[in-house]
Short mmCIF file of C-alpha atoms in Angstrom, two decimals:
data_model
loop_
_atom_site.label_atom_id
_atom_site.label_comp_id
_atom_site.label_asym_id
_atom_site.label_seq_id
_atom_site.Cartn_x
_atom_site.Cartn_y
_atom_site.Cartn_z
CA GLN A 1 97.74 93.78 107.13
CA ILE A 2 97.32 97.73 107.03
CA THR A 3 99.60 99.36 104.73
CA LEU A 4 99.53 103.11 103.57
CA LYS A 5 101.53 104.50 101.20
CA GLU A 6 101.99 108.84 100.40
CA SER A 7 101.92 110.03 96.84
CA GLY A 8 102.43 113.60 95.08
CA PRO A 9 104.97 115.92 93.60
CA THR A 10 108.43 115.89 95.17
CA LEU A 11 109.24 119.29 94.44
CA VAL A 12 106.87 122.27 94.33
CA LYS A 13 107.19 126.02 94.04
CA PRO A 14 106.38 128.38 96.46
CA THR A 15 103.06 129.89 96.47
CA GLN A 16 101.57 127.06 94.63
CA THR A 17 98.92 124.19 96.28
CA LEU A 18 100.25 120.96 97.47
CA THR A 19 98.45 118.03 96.97
CA LEU A 20 98.98 114.52 98.75
CA THR A 21 97.26 111.09 98.15
CA CYS A 22 97.08 108.51 100.86
CA THR A 23 96.05 105.23 99.35
CA PHE A 24 95.82 102.71 102.22
CA SER A 25 94.75 98.90 102.40
CA GLY A 26 93.97 96.64 105.02
CA PHE A 27 90.95 98.79 106.41
CA SER A 28 88.01 100.80 105.75
CA LEU A 29 87.49 104.25 106.01
CA SER A 30 83.65 103.82 106.63
CA THR A 31 84.58 101.59 109.94
CA SER A 32 83.20 103.57 112.89
CA GLY A 33 86.30 104.54 114.97
CA VAL A 34 88.60 104.96 112.28
CA GLY A 35 90.56 108.10 110.96
CA VAL A 36 93.21 109.29 108.59
CA GLY A 37 95.64 111.82 109.99
CA TRP A 38 98.70 113.72 108.43
CA ILE A 39 102.02 114.49 109.65
CA ARG A 40 104.88 116.47 108.69
CA GLN A 41 108.76 116.43 109.77
CA PRO A 42 110.99 119.18 108.36
CA PRO A 43 114.58 117.64 107.71
CA GLY A 44 116.26 117.22 110.69
CA LYS A 45 113.28 118.49 113.09
CA ALA A 46 110.75 116.88 115.12
CA LEU A 47 107.20 115.99 114.04
CA GLU A 48 104.15 118.22 113.71
CA TRP A 49 100.51 116.75 113.11
CA LEU A 50 98.44 118.32 110.56
CA ALA A 51 95.11 116.80 110.30
CA LEU A 52 92.78 114.04 110.88
CA ILE A 53 89.95 112.69 109.08
CA TYR A 54 87.24 110.51 110.85
CA TRP A 55 85.03 108.04 109.41
CA ASP A 56 81.98 110.06 110.21
CA ASP A 57 83.66 112.99 107.70
CA ASP A 58 84.58 115.09 110.69
CA LYS A 59 87.62 116.65 109.90
CA ARG A 60 90.20 118.35 112.32
CA TYR A 61 93.24 120.62 111.50
CA SER A 62 95.98 121.96 113.03
CA PRO A 63 95.18 125.39 114.27
CA SER A 64 98.35 126.95 113.07
CA LEU A 65 97.93 125.58 109.40
CA LYS A 66 93.94 125.76 109.35
CA SER A 67 93.63 128.73 106.76
CA ARG A 68 96.01 126.28 104.13
CA LEU A 69 94.89 123.16 104.94
CA THR A 70 91.94 120.83 103.27
CA ILE A 71 91.34 116.76 103.64
CA THR A 72 89.04 115.04 102.19
CA LYS A 73 88.18 111.22 101.87
CA ASP A 74 87.19 109.16 99.19
CA THR A 75 86.26 106.07 100.69
CA SER A 76 85.55 103.62 97.63
CA LYS A 77 88.97 104.39 96.57
CA ASN A 78 90.85 104.11 99.93
CA GLN A 79 91.98 107.40 99.57
CA VAL A 80 92.78 110.33 101.47
CA VAL A 81 93.79 113.81 99.83
CA LEU A 82 95.49 116.34 101.92
CA THR A 83 96.09 120.17 99.81
CA MET A 84 98.37 122.55 101.32
CA THR A 85 97.84 126.12 99.88
CA ASN A 86 100.28 128.80 99.42
CA MET A 87 103.72 126.50 99.65
CA ASP A 88 106.46 128.16 101.29
CA PRO A 89 109.95 126.93 101.44
CA VAL A 90 109.65 125.98 105.63
CA ASP A 91 106.89 124.02 104.64
CA THR A 92 109.59 121.37 103.29
CA ALA A 93 109.23 118.29 104.86
CA THR A 94 108.31 114.38 104.71
CA TYR A 95 104.79 114.27 105.01
CA TYR A 96 103.56 111.05 106.47
CA CYS A 97 99.58 109.72 106.49
CA THR A 98 98.97 107.16 109.10
CA ILE A 99 95.90 105.72 110.91
CA TRP A 100 94.28 106.67 113.83
CA THR A 101 91.73 104.98 116.20
CA GLU A 102 90.75 106.03 119.20
CA ILE A 103 92.69 104.31 121.97
CA VAL A 104 95.69 103.44 120.10
CA GLY A 105 96.53 106.08 118.60
CA PHE A 106 98.40 106.82 115.07
CA ASP A 107 99.66 103.70 114.72
CA PRO A 108 100.90 102.47 111.62
CA TRP A 109 102.06 105.12 109.24
CA GLY A 110 103.11 105.38 105.59
CA GLN A 111 106.74 105.46 104.53
CA GLY A 112 106.21 109.18 103.98
CA THR A 113 107.09 111.51 100.77
CA LEU A 114 109.54 114.54 100.85
CA VAL A 115 108.00 117.43 99.33
CA THR A 116 110.91 120.21 99.01
CA VAL A 117 109.14 124.15 98.36
CA SER A 118 111.82 125.87 95.90
CA SER A 119 112.04 128.70 92.92
CA ASP B 1 98.11 124.17 123.09
CA ILE B 2 99.87 121.60 125.34
CA GLN B 3 103.38 121.82 124.61
CA LEU B 4 105.61 118.20 125.45
CA THR B 5 109.15 118.69 126.70
CA GLN B 6 111.15 115.82 126.59
CA SER B 7 114.53 115.39 128.30
CA PRO B 8 117.02 114.66 127.74
CA SER B 9 117.45 115.50 123.76
CA PHE B 10 120.18 114.01 123.57
CA LEU B 11 121.52 111.00 125.31
CA SER B 12 124.45 108.43 124.54
CA ALA B 13 124.42 104.97 126.08
CA SER B 14 126.29 101.21 125.82
CA VAL B 15 124.24 98.38 125.12
CA GLY B 16 122.90 97.06 128.21
CA ASP B 17 122.54 100.00 129.60
CA ARG B 18 119.23 100.93 131.22
CA VAL B 19 117.89 104.33 129.68
CA THR B 20 114.86 106.35 130.58
CA ILE B 21 113.43 109.54 128.86
CA THR B 22 111.26 111.68 130.45
CA CYS B 23 108.30 113.70 128.57
CA ARG B 24 106.67 116.45 130.90
CA ALA B 25 103.11 118.14 129.51
CA SER B 26 102.36 121.85 130.02
CA GLN B 27 99.29 120.36 131.40
CA GLY B 28 97.63 117.68 132.45
CA ILE B 29 96.51 114.94 129.60
CA SER B 30 95.74 111.95 132.02
CA SER B 31 97.16 108.89 130.30
CA TYR B 32 96.85 109.90 126.94
CA LEU B 33 100.62 109.38 125.80
CA ALA B 34 102.17 108.01 123.54
CA TRP B 35 106.10 107.25 122.64
CA TYR B 36 107.06 106.32 119.14
CA GLN B 37 110.39 104.94 117.71
CA GLN B 38 111.97 106.81 114.40
CA LYS B 39 115.12 105.92 112.82
CA PRO B 40 116.95 107.74 110.22
CA GLY B 41 114.81 107.53 106.67
CA LYS B 42 111.98 105.41 108.58
CA ALA B 43 108.74 106.66 109.59
CA PRO B 44 108.25 106.79 113.36
CA LYS B 45 106.91 103.33 115.02
CA LEU B 46 104.29 103.48 117.57
CA LEU B 47 106.25 101.55 120.78
CA ILE B 48 103.90 102.19 123.95
CA TYR B 49 100.13 104.04 123.63
CA ALA B 50 97.65 104.83 127.12
CA ALA B 51 101.28 105.94 128.54
CA SER B 52 101.88 102.36 129.35
CA THR B 53 100.29 99.92 127.50
CA LEU B 54 103.00 98.10 125.13
CA GLN B 55 102.32 98.08 121.07
CA SER B 56 101.55 94.56 119.90
CA GLY B 57 104.83 92.89 118.42
CA VAL B 58 107.50 95.57 120.51
CA PRO B 59 110.06 93.99 123.06
CA SER B 60 109.22 94.06 126.93
CA ARG B 61 112.16 95.61 127.53
CA PHE B 62 110.23 99.30 126.18
CA SER B 63 107.63 100.39 128.91
CA GLY B 64 105.84 103.37 129.94
CA SER B 65 104.67 104.65 133.20
CA GLY B 66 103.27 107.98 133.92
CA SER B 67 99.51 109.92 134.57
CA GLY B 68 98.87 113.57 134.25
CA THR B 69 101.86 115.64 133.26
CA GLU B 70 104.86 113.87 133.81
CA PHE B 71 106.02 110.37 131.35
CA THR B 72 108.76 108.23 131.26
CA LEU B 73 109.95 105.91 128.58
CA THR B 74 112.15 103.08 130.13
CA ILE B 75 114.21 100.48 127.72
CA SER B 76 115.48 98.02 130.23
CA SER B 77 118.67 96.89 128.31
CA LEU B 78 119.34 98.69 125.29
CA GLN B 79 120.26 96.54 122.42
CA PRO B 80 121.77 97.64 119.21
CA GLU B 81 118.76 98.13 116.79
CA ASP B 82 117.53 100.59 119.73
CA PHE B 83 119.58 103.66 118.65
CA ALA B 84 117.37 105.77 117.39
CA THR B 85 115.30 108.99 118.05
CA TYR B 86 112.12 108.67 120.64
CA TYR B 87 109.23 110.59 120.40
CA CYS B 88 106.18 111.49 122.93
CA GLN B 89 103.02 112.97 121.84
CA GLN B 90 99.85 114.30 123.53
CA LEU B 91 96.44 112.51 122.51
CA ASN B 92 94.30 114.48 125.25
CA SER B 93 93.28 117.64 123.67
CA TYR B 94 92.90 118.36 120.08
CA PRO B 95 93.82 120.00 118.01
CA PRO B 96 96.55 119.99 117.87
CA TRP B 97 97.86 116.10 118.58
CA THR B 98 101.57 118.15 119.96
CA PHE B 99 104.79 116.23 120.00
CA GLY B 100 107.75 116.52 122.01
CA GLN B 101 111.06 117.41 120.26
CA GLY B 102 112.57 114.41 120.49
CA THR B 103 114.94 112.56 122.41
CA LYS B 104 118.26 110.83 120.19
CA VAL B 105 119.96 108.08 121.59
CA GLU B 106 123.59 107.43 120.28
CA ILE B 107 125.88 104.63 121.08
CA LYS B 108 128.39 106.01 123.52
#
C-alpha cells in the first residue's frame, strides 16, 4: 500500500522560506518511471501543480514559481523536500504531495498540510 | 500554458440523476486527461486517467470520454457519496500540469 504524508510548519511569516517534507512508503523513488510531485490549493480555490522530481533526479517546476522553488529527494529516507522562498500571504494553501507515474499520473495523494502565511 | 475550462462550475442534482461535466482544453492534449474527486477537507482522489480509463476501485457509474480538446466526466446515477468537487487535469504538456477550476456538485 502506497502512503504519503506531508510535514512542515503550519505558520510562516512573510518573506520567510517554507520547507515541506513528504515522507512516503510502499514504493521506491529509485524505481524507473516514478516521481513525486507537490500540488497546492488555497482555501476555497482550485488546485495548482508546483513541482515534480523524477526517479533519475530530473526536476520540473511551475514556470510561474520556478525562481522560488527547489525540490530534492533522499531516496534512502523515502523523502522528498520542497522549499519555497519569499513566502507571501497569497501562498497560504494546503500543500499536497503525490506519487506520479507516466501512465496513471498523480495517485495517490497525501492528506495535505495547511500552511498559513501571516505576520 | 494549456488552459482547462470546466463547465458548469456548479451544478445541483438529485440522487439518481445522470450528471455530465465538461472539460475543454485550450489546445489539443490527445487523451492525456485525468479526473479527480475532492470532498471537503480531503485530498483529491483519482477517478479516471488517460481520458477514459477507470482507476482501480472506482465505481463503474463513473466514466470518462473525449480526446483532443473536449472531454466529459459522466456519473450515470448520482449517489449520496458523489456530492463533491470534481477537477480535470491535463498531463500532455508540462510544465505546468494544469487543472481546471473545478465543478461543485451539490444536492438539489
